[in-house]
Coordinates of C-alpha atoms and ligand atoms in Angstrom, one line a residue:
X407 CA -18.9 -3.6 -13.1
X408 CA -16.7 -0.5 -13.0
X409 CA -15.9 0.9 -9.7
X410 CA -13.6 3.7 -9.0
X411 CA -10.2 3.4 -7.4
X412 CA -9.8 5.4 -4.2
X413 CA -7.3 8.0 -5.4
X414 CA -6.9 10.0 -8.5
X415 CA -3.7 9.4 -10.4
X416 CA -1.1 12.2 -10.3
X417 CA -0.5 13.9 -13.6
X418 CA 2.6 12.6 -15.4
X419 CA 5.2 15.3 -15.9
X420 CA 6.1 16.3 -19.5
X421 CA 9.6 15.1 -20.4
X422 CA 12.3 17.6 -21.5
X423 CA 12.7 18.0 -25.3
X424 CA 14.5 15.1 -26.9
X425 CA 15.2 13.4 -30.2
X426 CA 14.6 9.6 -30.5
X427 CA 16.9 7.9 -33.0
X428 CA 15.6 4.5 -33.9
X429 CA 18.2 2.1 -35.3
X430 CA 16.2 -0.5 -37.3
X431 CA 13.7 2.0 -38.5
X432 CA 12.0 -0.4 -40.9
X433 CA 12.2 -3.4 -38.5
X434 CA 9.3 -5.3 -37.0
X435 CA 9.9 -4.1 -33.4
X436 CA 9.9 -0.4 -34.5
X437 CA 6.6 -0.6 -36.3
X438 CA 4.8 -3.0 -34.0
X439 CA 5.8 -1.7 -30.7
X440 CA 8.1 1.3 -30.5
X441 CA 6.3 3.7 -32.8
X442 CA 2.8 2.7 -31.7
X443 CA 4.0 3.3 -28.1
X444 CA 5.3 6.8 -29.0
X445 CA 2.0 7.5 -30.7
X446 CA 0.1 6.4 -27.6
X447 CA 2.2 8.8 -25.5
X448 CA 1.3 11.5 -27.9
X449 CA -2.4 10.7 -27.4
X450 CA -1.9 10.8 -23.6
X451 CA -0.2 14.2 -24.1
X452 CA 3.0 13.2 -22.3
X453 CA 5.5 13.5 -25.1
X454 CA 8.0 16.4 -24.9
X455 CA 6.8 19.6 -26.5
X456 CA 9.7 19.5 -28.8
X457 CA 10.6 16.1 -30.2
X458 CA 12.3 14.6 -33.2
X459 CA 12.1 11.1 -34.5
X460 CA 15.0 10.0 -36.7
X461 CA 14.9 6.6 -38.3
X462 CA 18.1 4.8 -39.3
X463 CA 18.2 1.8 -41.6
X464 CA 19.8 0.3 -44.6
X465 CA 16.6 0.4 -46.7
X466 CA 16.1 3.0 -49.4
X467 CA 13.8 5.7 -48.3
X468 CA 13.3 9.2 -47.0
X469 CA 11.4 10.9 -44.1
X470 CA 8.1 10.9 -46.0
X471 CA 8.4 7.3 -47.0
X472 CA 9.3 6.1 -43.5
X473 CA 6.3 8.1 -42.1
X474 CA 4.0 6.6 -44.7
X475 CA 5.3 3.1 -43.9
X476 CA 4.7 3.5 -40.2
X477 CA 1.2 5.0 -40.7
X478 CA 0.2 2.1 -42.9
X479 CA 1.2 -0.2 -40.1
X480 CA -0.7 1.8 -37.5
X481 CA -3.8 1.8 -39.7
X482 CA -3.6 -2.0 -40.0
X483 CA -4.0 -2.3 -36.2
X484 CA -7.2 -0.4 -36.1
X485 CA -10.0 -2.7 -35.0
X486 CA -7.6 -5.6 -34.9
X487 CA -8.2 -6.9 -31.4
X488 CA -5.5 -9.5 -31.7
X489 CA -2.7 -7.0 -32.2
X490 CA -0.8 -5.6 -29.3
X491 CA -1.9 -2.2 -30.4
X492 CA -5.6 -2.4 -30.1
X493 CA -7.3 0.9 -31.1
X494 CA -10.4 1.9 -32.8
X495 CA -9.0 4.8 -34.8
X496 CA -5.8 6.8 -35.3
X497 CA -5.9 10.4 -34.1
X498 CA -4.8 12.4 -37.2
X499 CA -3.7 15.4 -35.3
X500 CA -1.4 13.3 -33.0
X501 CA 0.0 11.4 -35.9
X502 CA 0.6 14.5 -38.0
X503 CA 2.4 16.1 -35.0
X504 CA 4.8 13.1 -35.0
X505 CA 5.1 12.6 -38.8
X506 CA 6.1 16.3 -39.2
X507 CA 9.0 15.7 -36.9
X508 CA 10.4 12.6 -38.6
X509 CA 13.6 12.3 -40.5
X510 CA 15.3 9.3 -42.0
X511 CA 19.0 8.6 -42.3
X512 CA 19.9 5.8 -44.7
X513 CA 23.1 3.9 -44.3
X514 CA 25.2 1.0 -43.1
X515 CA 25.3 1.1 -39.3
X516 CA 28.8 -0.5 -39.3
X517 CA 30.3 2.5 -41.2
X518 CA 31.4 5.8 -39.8
X519 CA 29.8 7.8 -42.6
X520 CA 26.4 7.0 -41.3
X521 CA 27.2 8.6 -38.0
X522 CA 28.3 11.8 -39.6
X523 CA 25.0 11.9 -41.5
X524 CA 23.2 11.2 -38.2
X525 CA 25.1 14.0 -36.5
X526 CA 24.0 16.3 -39.3
X527 CA 20.3 15.2 -39.0
X528 CA 20.4 15.9 -35.2
X529 CA 21.8 19.3 -35.9
X530 CA 19.1 20.0 -38.4
X531 CA 16.4 18.9 -36.0
X532 CA 17.9 21.2 -33.4
X533 CA 19.3 18.5 -31.2
X534 CA 23.0 18.8 -32.1
X535 CA 23.5 20.0 -28.5
X536 CA 20.3 18.4 -27.2
X537 CA 18.9 15.4 -25.4
X538 CA 19.0 12.2 -27.5
X539 CA 17.7 8.7 -27.0
X540 CA 19.4 6.1 -29.3
X541 CA 17.1 3.1 -29.5
X542 CA 18.7 -0.1 -30.7
X543 CA 15.9 -2.0 -32.4
X544 CA 18.5 -4.1 -34.3
X545 CA 20.1 -7.5 -34.1
X546 CA 22.0 -8.0 -30.9
X547 CA 25.3 -8.5 -32.8
X548 CA 25.2 -4.8 -33.7
X549 CA 24.7 -3.5 -30.1
X550 CA 28.4 -3.2 -29.3
X551 CA 29.6 -1.9 -32.7
X552 CA 26.8 0.7 -32.9
X553 CA 27.5 2.0 -29.4
X554 CA 31.2 2.2 -30.3
X555 CA 30.5 4.0 -33.5
X556 CA 28.2 6.5 -31.7
X557 CA 31.0 7.1 -29.2
X558 CA 33.7 7.6 -31.9
X559 CA 31.4 10.1 -33.7
X560 CA 31.1 12.0 -30.4
X561 CA 27.3 11.4 -30.3
X562 CA 27.2 9.8 -26.8
X563 CA 28.9 12.7 -25.2
X564 CA 26.7 14.6 -22.7
X565 CA 27.1 17.8 -20.9
X566 CA 26.2 17.9 -17.3
X567 CA 23.2 20.0 -16.6
X568 CA 22.8 20.9 -20.4
X569 CA 21.9 17.8 -22.3
X570 CA 22.0 14.0 -22.0
X571 CA 22.5 11.0 -24.3
X572 CA 20.9 7.7 -23.5
X573 CA 20.9 4.3 -25.2
X574 CA 18.1 1.7 -25.1
X575 CA 19.3 -1.9 -25.6
X576 CA 16.8 -4.5 -26.6
X577 CA 17.1 -8.2 -25.8
X578 CA 18.8 -10.6 -26.1
X579 CA 21.4 -9.1 -23.9
X580 CA 24.0 -11.8 -24.5
X581 CA 23.6 -15.5 -25.1
X582 CA 25.4 -16.7 -22.0
X583 CA 27.4 -15.4 -19.1
X584 CA 30.5 -14.8 -21.1
X585 CA 28.8 -12.9 -24.0
X586 CA 26.7 -10.8 -21.5
X587 CA 29.8 -9.8 -19.6
X588 CA 31.6 -9.0 -22.9
X589 CA 28.6 -6.9 -24.1
X590 CA 28.5 -5.0 -20.8
X591 CA 32.2 -4.4 -20.9
X592 CA 32.0 -3.1 -24.5
X593 CA 29.1 -0.8 -23.9
X594 CA 30.7 0.5 -20.7
X595 CA 33.8 1.6 -22.8
X596 CA 31.6 4.2 -24.4
X597 CA 28.8 4.8 -22.1
X598 CA 28.3 5.3 -18.3
X599 CA 26.0 2.7 -16.7
X600 CA 23.4 5.4 -16.2
X601 CA 23.2 6.1 -19.9
X602 CA 22.3 2.4 -20.7
X603 CA 18.7 1.3 -20.5
X604 CA 18.5 -2.5 -20.9
X605 CA 14.9 -3.3 -21.8
X606 CA 12.8 -6.2 -20.6
X607 CA 9.4 -5.6 -22.0
X608 CA 7.8 -7.7 -19.1
X609 CA 8.6 -4.8 -16.9
X610 CA 6.4 -2.6 -19.1
X611 CA 3.4 -4.7 -18.2
X612 CA 1.2 -2.8 -15.7
X613 CA 0.4 -6.0 -13.8
X614 CA 4.1 -6.7 -13.3
X615 CA 4.8 -3.2 -12.1
X616 CA 1.9 -3.4 -9.7
X617 CA 3.4 -6.5 -7.9
X618 CA 5.6 -4.1 -5.8
X619 CA 2.7 -1.9 -4.9
X620 CA 0.6 -5.0 -3.9
X621 CA 3.4 -6.3 -1.7
X622 CA 4.7 -3.1 -0.2
X623 CA 1.6 -0.8 0.0
X624 CA -0.4 -3.3 2.0
X625 CA 0.3 -4.3 5.5
X626 CA -1.3 -7.7 5.4
X627 CA 0.8 -9.7 2.9
X628 CA 4.4 -9.0 3.7
X629 CA 4.3 -10.7 7.1
X630 CA 3.3 -14.0 5.5
X631 CA 5.6 -13.6 2.5
X632 CA 8.4 -15.9 3.5
X633 CA 9.6 -19.5 4.1
X634 CA 7.6 -19.8 7.3
X635 CA 4.3 -19.5 5.5
X636 CA 5.0 -20.2 1.8
X637 CA 5.3 -23.8 0.5
X638 CA 6.4 -23.0 -3.0
X639 CA 6.0 -20.6 -5.9
X640 CA 5.0 -21.4 -9.5
X641 CA 5.8 -18.9 -12.3
X642 CA 4.2 -19.7 -15.6
X643 CA 4.4 -18.0 -19.0
X644 CA 2.7 -20.4 -21.4
X645 CA 2.0 -19.4 -25.0
X646 CA -0.2 -20.8 -27.7
X647 CA 1.9 -19.3 -30.5
X648 CA 4.7 -21.3 -32.0
X649 CA 7.9 -19.9 -33.4
X650 CA 6.1 -18.6 -36.4
X651 CA 8.5 -16.8 -38.8
X652 CA 11.3 -16.7 -36.2
X653 CA 12.7 -20.1 -36.8
X654 CA 16.2 -18.8 -37.6
X655 CA 16.3 -16.7 -34.4
X656 CA 14.8 -19.5 -32.3
X657 CA 17.2 -22.2 -33.5
X658 CA 20.0 -20.1 -32.0
X659 CA 18.1 -19.2 -28.9
X660 CA 15.6 -21.7 -27.5
X661 CA 13.1 -21.2 -24.8
X662 CA 15.6 -21.0 -21.9
X663 CA 17.6 -18.1 -23.4
X664 CA 14.5 -16.4 -24.9
X665 CA 12.4 -16.2 -21.7
X666 CA 14.2 -17.3 -18.5
X667 CA 17.1 -15.1 -17.5
X668 CA 15.1 -12.0 -18.7
X669 CA 11.3 -12.3 -18.4
X670 CA 10.8 -15.1 -15.9
X671 CA 13.6 -13.9 -13.7
X672 CA 12.0 -10.4 -13.8
X673 CA 8.8 -11.9 -12.4
X674 CA 10.7 -13.8 -9.8
X675 CA 12.6 -10.8 -8.7
X676 CA 9.3 -8.8 -8.2
X677 CA 8.0 -11.5 -5.9
X678 CA 11.2 -12.3 -4.1
X679 CA 12.8 -9.0 -3.5
X680 CA 13.1 -7.4 -0.1
X681 CA 11.2 -4.1 0.4
X682 CA 13.4 -1.2 -0.9
X683 CA 14.2 1.6 1.4
X684 CA 13.5 4.1 -1.4
X685 CA 11.2 3.8 -4.4
X686 CA 13.8 5.0 -6.8
X687 CA 16.0 3.2 -9.4
X688 CA 18.9 2.6 -7.0
X689 CA 16.8 1.4 -4.1
X690 CA 14.7 -0.9 -6.2
X691 CA 17.4 -2.3 -8.4
X692 CA 19.6 -3.0 -5.4
X693 CA 17.0 -5.2 -3.9
X694 CA 16.3 -7.0 -7.1
X695 CA 20.0 -7.5 -7.7
X696 CA 20.2 -9.1 -4.2
X697 CA 17.7 -11.7 -5.3
X698 CA 19.8 -12.7 -8.3
X699 CA 23.0 -12.6 -6.3
X700 CA 21.4 -15.0 -3.7
X701 CA 20.5 -17.6 -6.4
X702 CA 22.8 -20.5 -6.6
X703 CA 23.7 -21.6 -10.1
X704 CA 21.3 -24.3 -11.3
X705 CA 22.2 -27.9 -11.8
X706 CA 21.2 -29.7 -15.0
X707 CA 18.9 -31.9 -13.0
X708 CA 17.0 -28.7 -11.9
X709 CA 15.8 -28.3 -15.5
X710 CA 13.6 -30.1 -18.0
X711 CA 13.5 -29.2 -21.7
X712 CA 10.7 -30.0 -24.1
X713 CA 10.0 -29.5 -27.8
X714 CA 6.5 -29.4 -29.4
X715 CA 5.5 -32.2 -31.7
X716 CA 2.5 -32.0 -33.9
X717 CA -0.9 -31.7 -32.2
X718 CA -3.8 -29.4 -31.8
X719 CA -3.6 -26.0 -30.2
X720 CA -7.0 -24.6 -29.1
X721 CA -8.7 -26.7 -31.8
X722 CA -6.3 -25.8 -34.6
X723 CA -4.1 -28.6 -36.0
X724 CA -0.5 -27.5 -35.4
X725 CA 2.7 -28.8 -36.8
X726 CA 5.8 -29.9 -35.0
X727 CA 8.6 -27.5 -34.3
X728 CA 10.9 -29.5 -36.5
X729 CA 8.6 -28.8 -39.5
X730 CA 8.6 -25.0 -38.9
X731 CA 10.4 -22.8 -41.5
X732 CA 14.1 -22.4 -40.9
X733 CA 14.2 -25.2 -38.3
X734 CA 16.4 -28.2 -38.7
X735 CA 14.6 -31.5 -39.1
X736 CA 16.7 -33.0 -36.2
X737 CA 16.7 -29.8 -34.2
X738 CA 17.4 -30.3 -30.5
X739 CA 16.3 -26.8 -29.6
X740 CA 13.9 -26.6 -26.7
X741 CA 10.5 -24.8 -27.1
X742 CA 9.7 -25.5 -23.5
X743 CA 11.6 -25.3 -20.2
X744 CA 10.7 -26.0 -16.6
X745 CA 13.1 -25.2 -13.8
X746 CA 13.4 -25.6 -10.1
X747 CA 15.1 -22.5 -8.8
X748 CA 16.3 -21.6 -5.3
X749 CA 17.0 -18.3 -3.5
X750 CA 19.4 -18.9 -0.7
X751 CA 18.3 -16.0 1.5
X752 CA 16.8 -15.8 5.0
X753 CA 13.4 -15.1 3.5
X754 CA 13.4 -17.9 0.9
X755 CA 15.9 -20.7 1.7
X756 CA 14.1 -24.0 1.3
X757 CA 11.2 -22.6 -0.8
X758 CA 11.3 -23.9 -4.3
X759 CA 10.4 -21.6 -7.2
X760 CA 9.2 -23.6 -10.1
X761 CA 9.4 -21.7 -13.5
X762 CA 8.0 -22.9 -16.8
X763 CA 7.5 -21.4 -20.2
X764 CA 6.8 -22.9 -23.6
X765 CA 5.2 -22.4 -27.0
X766 CA 2.3 -24.3 -28.6
X767 CA 0.9 -25.0 -25.1
X768 CA -2.7 -25.5 -23.9
X769 CA -3.5 -21.8 -23.4
X770 CA -1.9 -18.4 -23.1
X771 CA -1.3 -17.7 -19.5
X772 CA 1.2 -15.7 -17.5
X773 CA 0.8 -15.9 -13.8
X774 CA 2.7 -16.1 -10.5
X775 CA 1.1 -18.5 -8.0
X776 CA 2.1 -18.6 -4.4
X777 CA 1.1 -21.6 -2.5
X778 CA 0.9 -21.3 1.3
X779 CA 1.6 -24.1 3.7
X780 CA -1.5 -26.1 4.7
X781 CA -3.3 -25.6 7.9
X782 CA -3.0 -28.4 10.5
X783 CA -5.9 -30.9 10.3
X784 CA -6.4 -31.5 14.1
X785 CA -9.4 -29.2 14.4
X786 CA -11.2 -31.4 11.9
X787 CA -10.3 -34.8 13.5
X788 CA -13.9 -35.6 14.4
X789 CA -15.2 -34.8 10.9
X790 CA -14.9 -36.4 7.5
X791 CA -12.5 -33.8 6.4
X792 CA -9.2 -35.4 5.5
X793 CA -7.3 -32.5 3.9
X794 CA -7.4 -28.8 4.0
X795 CA -7.2 -26.6 0.9
X796 CA -4.1 -25.5 -0.9
X797 CA -4.2 -21.8 -0.2
X798 CA -3.1 -20.0 -3.4
X799 CA -2.5 -16.4 -4.0
X800 CA -2.3 -15.9 -7.7
X801 CA -1.1 -12.8 -9.5
X802 CA -2.6 -12.9 -12.9
X803 CA -0.4 -11.1 -15.4
X804 CA -2.1 -12.0 -18.7
X805 CA -4.5 -12.4 -20.4
X806 CA -6.5 -12.1 -17.2
X807 CA -5.2 -9.1 -15.2
X808 CA -5.8 -9.3 -11.5
X809 CA -5.2 -11.1 -8.3
X810 CA -7.1 -14.1 -6.8
X811 CA -7.0 -15.8 -3.4
X812 CA -8.1 -19.4 -3.1
X813 CA -9.2 -20.8 0.3
X814 CA -11.6 -23.2 1.9
X815 CA -15.0 -22.5 3.3
X816 CA -17.6 -24.8 4.9
X817 CA -19.8 -26.3 2.3
X818 CA -23.4 -25.3 3.3
X819 CA -25.3 -28.2 4.8
X820 CA -25.5 -30.2 8.0
X821 CA -22.1 -31.9 7.7
X822 CA -18.7 -30.4 8.2
X823 CA -17.3 -30.5 4.7
X824 CA -15.0 -28.1 3.0
X825 CA -15.1 -26.5 -0.4
X826 CA -12.4 -24.6 -2.2
X827 CA -13.5 -21.1 -3.3
X828 CA -11.9 -18.1 -4.9
X829 CA -11.9 -14.4 -4.3
X830 CA -11.1 -12.3 -7.3
X831 CA -9.9 -8.8 -8.1
X832 CA -9.8 -7.9 -11.8
X833 CA -8.2 -4.6 -12.9
X834 CA -10.9 -4.1 -15.5
X835 CA -13.5 -3.8 -12.7
X836 CA -11.8 -0.8 -11.2
X837 CA -9.9 0.9 -14.0
X838 CA -10.7 2.1 -17.5
X839 CA -8.8 0.2 -20.2
X840 CA -6.2 2.4 -21.9
X841 CA -4.7 1.2 -25.2
X842 CA -1.3 0.2 -24.0
X843 CA 1.3 -2.1 -25.5
X844 CA 3.6 -2.1 -22.6
X845 CA 6.4 0.0 -24.2
X846 CA 4.8 3.4 -23.2
X847 CA 6.0 3.4 -19.6
X848 CA 9.4 2.2 -20.6
X849 CA 9.9 4.9 -23.3
X850 CA 8.5 7.5 -21.0
X851 CA 10.9 6.5 -18.3
X852 CA 13.9 6.7 -20.6
X853 CA 12.8 10.2 -21.5
X854 CA 12.6 11.3 -17.8
X855 CA 15.8 9.3 -17.0
X856 CA 14.1 6.9 -14.6
X857 CA 16.0 3.5 -14.8
X858 CA 13.9 1.7 -12.2
X859 CA 12.3 -0.6 -14.8
X860 CA 15.5 -1.4 -16.6
X861 CA 18.2 -4.0 -15.8
X862 CA 21.6 -3.1 -14.5
X863 CA 24.8 -4.8 -15.7
X864 CA 25.2 -6.9 -12.5
X865 CA 21.6 -8.1 -12.6
X866 CA 21.9 -9.4 -16.2
X867 CA 25.3 -11.0 -15.6
X868 CA 24.0 -12.8 -12.4
X869 CA 20.9 -14.0 -14.2
X870 CA 23.1 -15.6 -16.9
X871 CA 25.4 -17.1 -14.2
X872 CA 22.4 -18.9 -12.7
X873 CA 21.3 -20.6 -15.9
X874 CA 24.8 -21.2 -17.4
X875 CA 25.3 -24.8 -16.1
X876 CA 22.0 -25.8 -17.7
X877 CA 23.0 -24.2 -21.0
X878 CA 26.3 -26.0 -20.9
X879 CA 24.8 -29.3 -19.9
X880 CA 22.3 -29.2 -22.7
X881 CA 24.9 -28.1 -25.3
X882 CA 26.9 -31.2 -24.3
X883 CA 24.2 -33.5 -25.7
X884 CA 20.8 -35.0 -25.1
X885 CA 17.5 -34.1 -26.6
X886 CA 14.4 -32.3 -25.4
X887 CA 11.4 -34.4 -24.5
X888 CA 8.6 -34.1 -27.1
X889 CA 5.2 -32.8 -26.0
X890 CA 2.1 -32.7 -28.3
X891 CA 1.3 -29.2 -29.4
X892 CA -1.6 -28.1 -27.2
X893 CA -0.4 -30.1 -24.2
X894 CA 0.8 -28.6 -20.9
X895 CA 4.4 -29.6 -21.6
X896 CA 6.4 -32.8 -21.4
X897 CA 5.9 -35.5 -18.7
X898 CA 9.4 -34.8 -17.3
X899 CA 8.2 -31.4 -16.1
X900 CA 5.5 -33.1 -14.0
X901 CA 8.1 -35.5 -12.6
X902 CA 10.3 -32.5 -11.7
X903 CA 7.7 -31.3 -9.3
X904 CA 6.4 -34.7 -8.2
X905 CA 9.9 -35.8 -7.2
X906 CA 10.3 -32.6 -5.3
X907 CA 7.8 -32.9 -2.5
X908 CA 4.9 -34.3 -4.5
X909 CA 4.0 -31.0 -6.0
X910 CA 1.8 -30.5 -9.1
X911 CA 1.7 -27.8 -11.7
X912 CA -1.3 -25.6 -11.8
X913 CA -3.8 -26.0 -14.6
X914 CA -3.0 -23.8 -17.6
X915 CA -6.5 -22.9 -18.6
X916 CA -7.5 -19.5 -17.3
X917 CA -10.6 -19.9 -15.0
Ligands
BG6_1931 C1 9.7 -12.2 -26.3 C2 10.1 -13.5 -26.8 O1 10.7 -11.5 -25.7 O2 8.6 -12.4 -25.4 C3 9.0 -14.2 -27.5 O3 11.2 -13.4 -27.7 C4 7.8 -14.3 -26.6 O4 9.4 -15.5 -28.0 C5 7.4 -13.0 -26.0 O5 6.7 -14.8 -27.4 C6 6.4 -13.1 -25.0 O6 6.0 -11.8 -24.6 P1 4.4 -11.4 -24.3 O7 4.5 -10.0 -23.9 O8 3.7 -11.7 -25.6 O9 4.0 -12.4 -23.2

């Protein structure tokens, strides 16, 4: 059933001409996400009329070789429904338009020579005095040195009203509170805060962006969106994938660092923020920053860590984390984390936010579930009803995209008996599906200089501050609890909720 939404979308404005310099031109992120997103923007006709794409990497190559490599990758996505970039064909005209504007600069990103060559490539492309985005699709240890080198080469210098220079920084943004502060301090030696775009790809997901619209464009939800009416909130990001080829990275990272202070806190901020007074970057980010600032640092007892053992994930026999490539046989790195988080504000004090994420779990599911306080039972005292429903409002982020409301009705029949039912809204019923990998909006926003969907230095540092005691506590010793691959997580995570008011995690299987 496809219905029409009630208003036509406004036309997106075409960004000013700009060059996009991608550090890590041959890397996985570039070919899987960044370039496909640029191509999609081309298909939607919202790329600048004049654009240049300059790849920077250590690998041998030239512009034609880089373009060919990227095209081969795009072609491999065609008809592959399991890829992020799900398309049925590549539009040759759009691709040629991009490929003809590509250049490649080979070199060592830690050496000044490369930046001279890059400056020359920008001149050649007509952007020596033009707008440039520097996209850091590189290992995080290079973020600070590359920014410093760009600065020393004069490439981050902008001229007010004439041209701008912007830097996109991928995750991980630091490993703990100290390194996040150091990275911010180092970037801010070269760049102004408004030149830095710290990406969290969860904010590129349409369903995440739409949380604010749902809350603030409708009069009926906000009055009940507080501790008077809400019992608790569950935020889940469960995955069926394991660490795959990322063992080396994951051994240094773990589920908490990989997912919590960034992605899960992003979801939390969307649900918990106060209404902004203006819908611009400053207004919105101020309100999100307030949420992080109002979160007390966690205690180790607020967290449970787990690690997947062997098991069966969706019918497929799956090995234990410790048997994965590049993972230590005694590894104590967590592949699952559950947390009880608080926000000490007038709106939220006393409402627990339970967060969980893990790999090799029962199903792939990202959702925010808000549980309302139960209705009093007195109206039913002369009936057989001994409990009223748990009213849930669930924001389905992925793979289902929509919103559902769960409530009780009277079961048809002569007796007064209740039955829990569900009212569903699915995006697909109202809107056409556009190929979208989530980076399009983010890239477009960098081009137009809209930082709304990007994290500010204070937000990132506060997020790390909140989780730091857990990181420290875990580093001091102990082991994650094992859970069978394909399970919903370790038993300790159930106990975390049970001991906190007798709560229970929601089922992981999408309905
Ligand atoms: C990444 C993490 O940032 O997010 C991965 O490094 C994780 O470990 C991924 O799998 C999840 O993102 P998505 O968009 O697939 O839910």
